[in-house]
PDB file of C-alpha atoms in Angstrom:
ATOM      1  CA  MET A  49     113.502  94.948 118.404  1.00 49.00           C
ATOM      2  CA  PRO A  50     110.467  92.371 116.838  1.00 63.00           C
ATOM      3  CA  MET A  51     112.734  89.392 116.663  1.00 65.00           C
ATOM      4  CA  ASN A  52     113.278  86.080 119.140  1.00 62.00           C
ATOM      5  CA  ARG A  53     116.275  85.758 121.377  1.00 70.00           C
ATOM      6  CA  ALA A  54     117.525  82.481 119.242  1.00 62.00           C
ATOM      7  CA  HIS A  55     116.973  85.648 115.896  1.00 57.00           C
ATOM      8  CA  ARG A  56     119.239  88.764 118.224  1.00 69.00           C
ATOM      9  CA  LYS A  57     121.656  85.298 118.948  1.00 69.00           C
ATOM     10  CA  LEU A  58     122.256  85.088 115.878  1.00 63.00           C
ATOM     11  CA  CYS A  59     122.248  88.234 114.015  1.00 67.00           C
ATOM     12  CA  SER A  60     124.852  89.557 116.266  1.00 71.00           C
ATOM     13  CA  SER A  61     126.573  86.526 115.884  1.00 73.00           C
ATOM     14  CA  GLU A  62     130.356  86.156 113.565  1.00 83.00           C
ATOM     15  CA  LYS A  63     129.227  83.502 112.134  1.00 84.00           C
ATOM     16  CA  TRP A  64     126.258  86.026 110.475  1.00 71.00           C
ATOM     17  CA  ALA A  65     129.246  88.863 109.795  1.00 84.00           C
ATOM     18  CA  GLN A  66     130.959  86.474 107.982  1.00 89.00           C
ATOM     19  CA  THR A  67     127.819  84.697 106.409  1.00 85.00           C
ATOM     20  CA  THR A  68     126.440  88.355 105.091  1.00 86.00           C
ATOM     21  CA  LYS A  69     130.007  89.591 103.866  1.00 92.00           C
ATOM     22  CA  ASP A  70     130.957  86.162 101.908  1.00 92.00           C
ATOM     23  CA  HIS A  71     127.172  85.415 100.727  1.00 90.00           C
ATOM     24  CA  ILE A  72     124.942  87.510 100.629  1.00 90.00           C
ATOM     25  CA  LEU A  73     126.809  91.424  99.944  1.00 94.00           C
ATOM     26  CA  PRO A  74     129.186  89.791  97.098  1.00 95.00           C
ATOM     27  CA  TRP A  75     125.567  88.569  95.568  1.00 95.00           C
ATOM     28  CA  ALA A  76     123.142  91.401  96.361  1.00 96.00           C
ATOM     29  CA  LEU A  77     125.439  94.431  95.057  1.00 97.00           C
ATOM     30  CA  GLU A  78     126.232  92.209  91.708  1.00 96.00           C
ATOM     31  CA  HIS A  79     126.872  94.715  89.113  1.00 95.00           C
ATOM     32  CA  VAL A  80     125.753  97.615  91.451  1.00 97.00           C
ATOM     33  CA  GLU A  81     127.603 101.439  91.596  1.00 96.00           C
ATOM     34  CA  LEU A  82     127.251 102.079  95.241  1.00 98.00           C
ATOM     35  CA  GLY A  83     128.310 105.727  94.408  1.00 98.00           C
ATOM     36  CA  ALA A  84     130.500 108.736  97.243  1.00 98.00           C
ATOM     37  CA  ASP A  85     127.166 109.202  99.272  1.00 98.00           C
ATOM     38  CA  VAL A  86     124.815 105.508 100.191  1.00 98.00           C
ATOM     39  CA  LEU A  87     121.897 105.241 102.885  1.00 98.00           C
ATOM     40  CA  GLU A  88     121.953 101.958 104.800  1.00 98.00           C
ATOM     41  CA  ILE A  89     118.328 101.126 106.149  1.00 98.00           C
ATOM     42  CA  GLY A  90     117.846  99.047 109.077  1.00 95.00           C
ATOM     43  CA  PRO A  91     121.043  97.759 109.675  1.00 95.00           C
ATOM     44  CA  GLY A  92     119.992  95.754 113.012  1.00 90.00           C
ATOM     45  CA  TYR A  93     123.589  94.663 113.975  1.00 89.00           C
ATOM     46  CA  GLY A  94     125.906  96.109 112.037  1.00 92.00           C
ATOM     47  CA  ALA A  95     126.731  92.602 110.635  1.00 92.00           C
ATOM     48  CA  ASN A  96     126.433  94.464 106.077  1.00 92.00           C
ATOM     49  CA  LEU A  97     127.460  97.763 107.697  1.00 94.00           C
ATOM     50  CA  ARG A  98     131.116  97.075 109.097  1.00 92.00           C
ATOM     51  CA  VAL A  99     131.462  95.633 105.205  1.00 94.00           C
ATOM     52  CA  LEU A 100     130.164  99.310 103.022  1.00 96.00           C
ATOM     53  CA  ALA A 101     132.193 100.957 105.242  1.00 95.00           C
ATOM     54  CA  ASP A 102     135.373  99.448 103.125  1.00 93.00           C
ATOM     55  CA  LEU A 103     133.279 100.508 100.193  1.00 95.00           C
ATOM     56  CA  VAL A 104     132.104 104.182  99.850  1.00 97.00           C
ATOM     57  CA  PRO A 105     133.876 107.219 101.744  1.00 97.00           C
ATOM     58  CA  ARG A 106     130.802 108.299 103.034  1.00 98.00           C
ATOM     59  CA  LEU A 107     128.425 106.067 104.907  1.00 98.00           C
ATOM     60  CA  THR A 108     124.746 107.003 106.198  1.00 98.00           C
ATOM     61  CA  ALA A 109     122.810 104.162 108.300  1.00 98.00           C
ATOM     62  CA  ALA A 110     119.732 104.895 109.982  1.00 98.00           C
ATOM     63  CA  GLU A 111     118.671 101.370 112.436  1.00 96.00           C
ATOM     64  CA  ILE A 112     114.928 102.081 114.600  1.00 94.00           C
ATOM     65  CA  ASP A 113     115.661 100.397 117.703  1.00 93.00           C
ATOM     66  CA  ALA A 114     117.411 102.763 119.959  1.00 95.00           C
ATOM     67  CA  ASP A 115     119.506  99.825 122.204  1.00 92.00           C
ATOM     68  CA  THR A 116     120.815  98.935 118.700  1.00 92.00           C
ATOM     69  CA  VAL A 117     121.511 102.546 117.556  1.00 96.00           C
ATOM     70  CA  ARG A 118     123.494 102.465 120.565  1.00 96.00           C
ATOM     71  CA  LEU A 119     125.928 100.116 120.278  1.00 93.00           C
ATOM     72  CA  LEU A 120     125.990 100.724 116.909  1.00 95.00           C
ATOM     73  CA  GLN A 121     127.542 104.350 117.631  1.00 97.00           C
ATOM     74  CA  ASP A 122     129.958 102.917 120.578  1.00 96.00           C
ATOM     75  CA  THR A 123     131.426 100.009 117.744  1.00 93.00           C
ATOM     76  CA  TRP A 124     130.849 102.093 113.880  1.00 92.00           C
ATOM     77  CA  GLY A 125     130.219 105.459 114.987  1.00 92.00           C
ATOM     78  CA  ASP A 126     133.442 106.002 113.967  1.00 94.00           C
ATOM     79  CA  ARG A 127     133.451 105.251 109.945  1.00 95.00           C
ATOM     80  CA  ALA A 128     129.497 105.478 109.741  1.00 97.00           C
ATOM     81  CA  ARG A 129     126.531 108.321 111.076  1.00 98.00           C
ATOM     82  CA  ILE A 130     124.203 106.279 112.463  1.00 98.00           C
ATOM     83  CA  LEU A 131     120.547 108.351 113.452  1.00 98.00           C
ATOM     84  CA  LEU A 132     117.511 106.882 115.095  1.00 98.00           C
ATOM     85  CA  ALA A 133     114.728 106.204 112.403  1.00 98.00           C
ATOM     86  CA  ASP A 134     112.055 104.432 110.762  1.00 97.00           C
ATOM     87  CA  GLY A 135     112.620 104.014 107.430  1.00 97.00           C
ATOM     88  CA  ALA A 136     109.689 105.331 106.315  1.00 97.00           C
ATOM     89  CA  GLU A 137     110.347 109.122 108.567  1.00 98.00           C
ATOM     90  CA  LEU A 138     114.117 109.612 107.031  1.00 98.00           C
ATOM     91  CA  PRO A 139     114.576 112.571 108.964  1.00 98.00           C
ATOM     92  CA  LEU A 140     117.077 113.429 105.929  1.00 98.00           C
ATOM     93  CA  PRO A 141     116.975 115.823 102.981  1.00 98.00           C
ATOM     94  CA  GLY A 142     115.671 114.717  99.807  1.00 98.00           C
ATOM     95  CA  ALA A 143     117.963 113.724  97.007  1.00 98.00           C
ATOM     96  CA  SER A 144     121.106 113.439  99.385  1.00 97.00           C
ATOM     97  CA  PHE A 145     122.444 110.247  98.635  1.00 98.00           C
ATOM     98  CA  ASP A 146     123.829 108.276  95.598  1.00 98.00           C
ATOM     99  CA  SER A 147     122.778 104.967  96.918  1.00 98.00           C
ATOM    100  CA  VAL A 148     120.228 103.194  99.043  1.00 98.00           C
ATOM    101  CA  VAL A 149     120.797  99.284 100.759  1.00 98.00           C
ATOM    102  CA  CYS A 150     118.577  97.255 102.949  1.00 97.00           C
ATOM    103  CA  PHE A 151     119.641  94.116 103.238  1.00 94.00           C
ATOM    104  CA  THR A 152     117.654  91.229 104.868  1.00 86.00           C
ATOM    105  CA  MET A 153     115.531  93.062 107.282  1.00 89.00           C
ATOM    106  CA  LEU A 154     112.519  94.912 105.253  1.00 90.00           C
ATOM    107  CA  HIS A 155     110.628  91.093 106.617  1.00 81.00           C
ATOM    108  CA  HIS A 156     110.778  92.652 109.922  1.00 84.00           C
ATOM    109  CA  VAL A 157     109.283  95.767 108.848  1.00 89.00           C
ATOM    110  CA  PRO A 158     105.009  94.167 109.928  1.00 89.00           C
ATOM    111  CA  THR A 159     103.148  95.261 106.388  1.00 94.00           C
ATOM    112  CA  ALA A 160     103.517  96.077 103.079  1.00 96.00           C
ATOM    113  CA  ALA A 161     102.028  99.127 103.743  1.00 97.00           C
ATOM    114  CA  HIS A 162     104.999 100.175 105.826  1.00 97.00           C
ATOM    115  CA  GLN A 163     107.331  98.651 103.388  1.00 97.00           C
ATOM    116  CA  ASP A 164     105.417 100.538 100.664  1.00 98.00           C
ATOM    117  CA  ARG A 165     106.299 103.359 102.609  1.00 98.00           C
ATOM    118  CA  ILE A 166     110.346 102.541 102.470  1.00 98.00           C
ATOM    119  CA  PHE A 167     110.135 102.762  98.888  1.00 98.00           C
ATOM    120  CA  ALA A 168     108.972 105.910  98.797  1.00 98.00           C
ATOM    121  CA  GLU A 169     111.470 106.766 100.910  1.00 98.00           C
ATOM    122  CA  ALA A 170     113.935 105.575  99.164  1.00 98.00           C
ATOM    123  CA  PHE A 171     113.433 107.205  96.438  1.00 98.00           C
ATOM    124  CA  ARG A 172     112.623 110.893  97.538  1.00 98.00           C
ATOM    125  CA  VAL A 173     116.175 110.572  99.411  1.00 98.00           C
ATOM    126  CA  VAL A 174     118.453 108.789  96.076  1.00 98.00           C
ATOM    127  CA  ARG A 175     120.255 111.758  93.469  1.00 98.00           C
ATOM    128  CA  PRO A 176     118.181 111.552  89.619  1.00 98.00           C
ATOM    129  CA  GLY A 177     119.888 108.232  89.015  1.00 98.00           C
ATOM    130  CA  GLY A 178     121.029 106.652  91.699  1.00 98.00           C
ATOM    131  CA  THR A 179     120.502 103.228  92.551  1.00 98.00           C
ATOM    132  CA  PHE A 180     117.916 101.863  95.610  1.00 98.00           C
ATOM    133  CA  ALA A 181     119.148  97.960  96.215  1.00 98.00           C
ATOM    134  CA  GLY A 182     118.769  95.225  99.221  1.00 96.00           C
ATOM    135  CA  SER A 183     118.422  91.515  99.343  1.00 94.00           C
ATOM    136  CA  ASP A 184     115.588  89.567 101.011  1.00 90.00           C
ATOM    137  CA  SER A 185     114.886  86.701 102.622  1.00 80.00           C
ATOM    138  CA  GLN A 186     112.138  83.820 101.563  1.00 74.00           C
ATOM    139  CA  PRO A 187     109.538  81.459 103.360  1.00 70.00           C
ATOM    140  CA  GLY A 188     111.095  78.558 104.014  1.00 67.00           C
ATOM    141  CA  LEU A 189     110.349  75.816 107.089  1.00 59.00           C
ATOM    142  CA  ARG A 190     114.395  76.721 108.863  1.00 65.00           C
ATOM    143  CA  PHE A 191     113.422  80.539 108.452  1.00 60.00           C
ATOM    144  CA  ARG A 192     110.103  79.767 109.596  1.00 57.00           C
ATOM    145  CA  ILE A 193     111.754  78.675 113.368  1.00 57.00           C
ATOM    146  CA  LEU A 194     114.118  81.330 113.133  1.00 58.00           C
ATOM    147  CA  HIS A 195     111.185  83.678 113.102  1.00 57.00           C
ATOM    148  CA  PHE A 196     109.036  82.049 115.528  1.00 62.00           C
ATOM    149  CA  ARG A 197     107.280  84.626 117.397  1.00 68.00           C
ATOM    150  CA  ASP A 198     108.431  87.284 115.163  1.00 72.00           C
ATOM    151  CA  THR A 199     107.712  89.817 112.442  1.00 71.00           C
ATOM    152  CA  MET A 200     107.935  87.797 109.320  1.00 69.00           C
ATOM    153  CA  ASN A 201     105.871  89.745 106.387  1.00 75.00           C
ATOM    154  CA  THR A 202     108.357  88.576 103.590  1.00 80.00           C
ATOM    155  CA  LEU A 203     108.206  89.768  99.986  1.00 88.00           C
ATOM    156  CA  ASP A 204     107.052  88.365  97.073  1.00 92.00           C
ATOM    157  CA  PRO A 205     109.050  89.170  93.975  1.00 94.00           C
ATOM    158  CA  ALA A 206     106.347  88.126  91.110  1.00 95.00           C
ATOM    159  CA  GLY A 207     104.641  91.793  92.824  1.00 97.00           C
ATOM    160  CA  LEU A 208     108.110  93.541  94.507  1.00 97.00           C
ATOM    161  CA  PRO A 209     108.996  95.376  90.572  1.00 98.00           C
ATOM    162  CA  ALA A 210     105.275  96.639  90.530  1.00 98.00           C
ATOM    163  CA  ARG A 211     105.969  97.902  93.934  1.00 98.00           C
ATOM    164  CA  LEU A 212     108.997  99.215  93.738  1.00 98.00           C
ATOM    165  CA  LYS A 213     107.867 100.788  90.238  1.00 98.00           C
ATOM    166  CA  GLU A 214     104.753 103.011  91.910  1.00 98.00           C
ATOM    167  CA  ALA A 215     107.356 104.004  94.604  1.00 98.00           C
ATOM    168  CA  GLY A 216     108.597 106.085  91.463  1.00 98.00           C
ATOM    169  CA  PHE A 217     111.214 103.713  90.082  1.00 98.00           C
ATOM    170  CA  THR A 218     112.791 102.764  86.974  1.00 98.00           C
ATOM    171  CA  ASP A 219     115.249  99.825  85.752  1.00 98.00           C
ATOM    172  CA  VAL A 220     113.438  97.542  88.210  1.00 98.00           C
ATOM    173  CA  SER A 221     115.063  93.666  88.051  1.00 97.00           C
ATOM    174  CA  VAL A 222     114.424  91.686  91.110  1.00 97.00           C
ATOM    175  CA  ASP A 223     116.050  88.193  91.200  1.00 95.00           C
ATOM    176  CA  THR A 224     116.431  85.178  93.364  1.00 92.00           C
ATOM    177  CA  HIS A 225     119.543  83.510  94.160  1.00 88.00           C
ATOM    178  CA  PRO A 226     119.722  79.772  92.462  1.00 83.00           C
ATOM    179  CA  GLN A 227     120.791  78.206  95.995  1.00 81.00           C
ATOM    180  CA  SER A 228     119.007  79.598  98.504  1.00 80.00           C
ATOM    181  CA  GLY A 229     116.397  81.365  97.520  1.00 76.00           C
ATOM    182  CA  GLY A 230     116.560  84.678  98.619  1.00 87.00           C
ATOM    183  CA  LEU A 231     115.329  87.984  95.991  1.00 95.00           C
ATOM    184  CA  ARG A 232     117.355  90.706  95.510  1.00 97.00           C
ATOM    185  CA  PHE A 233     116.235  94.115  93.369  1.00 98.00           C
ATOM    186  CA  ARG A 234     117.715  96.932  91.789  1.00 98.00           C
ATOM    187  CA  ALA A 235     116.065 100.322  90.686  1.00 98.00           C
ATOM    188  CA  ARG A 236     117.380 103.134  89.061  1.00 98.00           C
ATOM    189  CA  ARG A 237     116.055 107.016  90.822  1.00 98.00           C
ATOM    190  CA  PRO A 238     115.045 108.015  87.073  1.00 97.00           C
TER     191      PRO A 238
END
């Protein structure tokens, strides 16, 4: 994974899992109807996945890193379908999920073009009327230090709506958290 050792340690910690459960997901998913079939793109070490597994009947996770896929399969394979896949090239049929989500991972995608392909794939695999939702961090001093020698390609909150609309989504909203400054987005496939 494109993360330094300190970053991997943080993201695999129980403290991060608790932060995700208590703060990130409640805010990111506020007023979002997930539906019964949910795809998470880029679950990393599974902090979000463990929460989502209790919220939805059917959960699929697409992770690009083979070692992390094995870890997720060992830990969550009885509660979620875990796929080794790039979110920009999903081995899934179109219009097969009620919602697609991704949390605190898009800044690890090295280019805006690759992020846009992830948005296009999310559009392709979500059913008409379905939602694409998620969150990500914004740059600050601590964030930059944590990402020393990491991939760090943050999203511009002002430009993200146009990028999601270009992928085909409508009803796009992007806002930032009043304390953390992180962003969340929601979009719908017509």
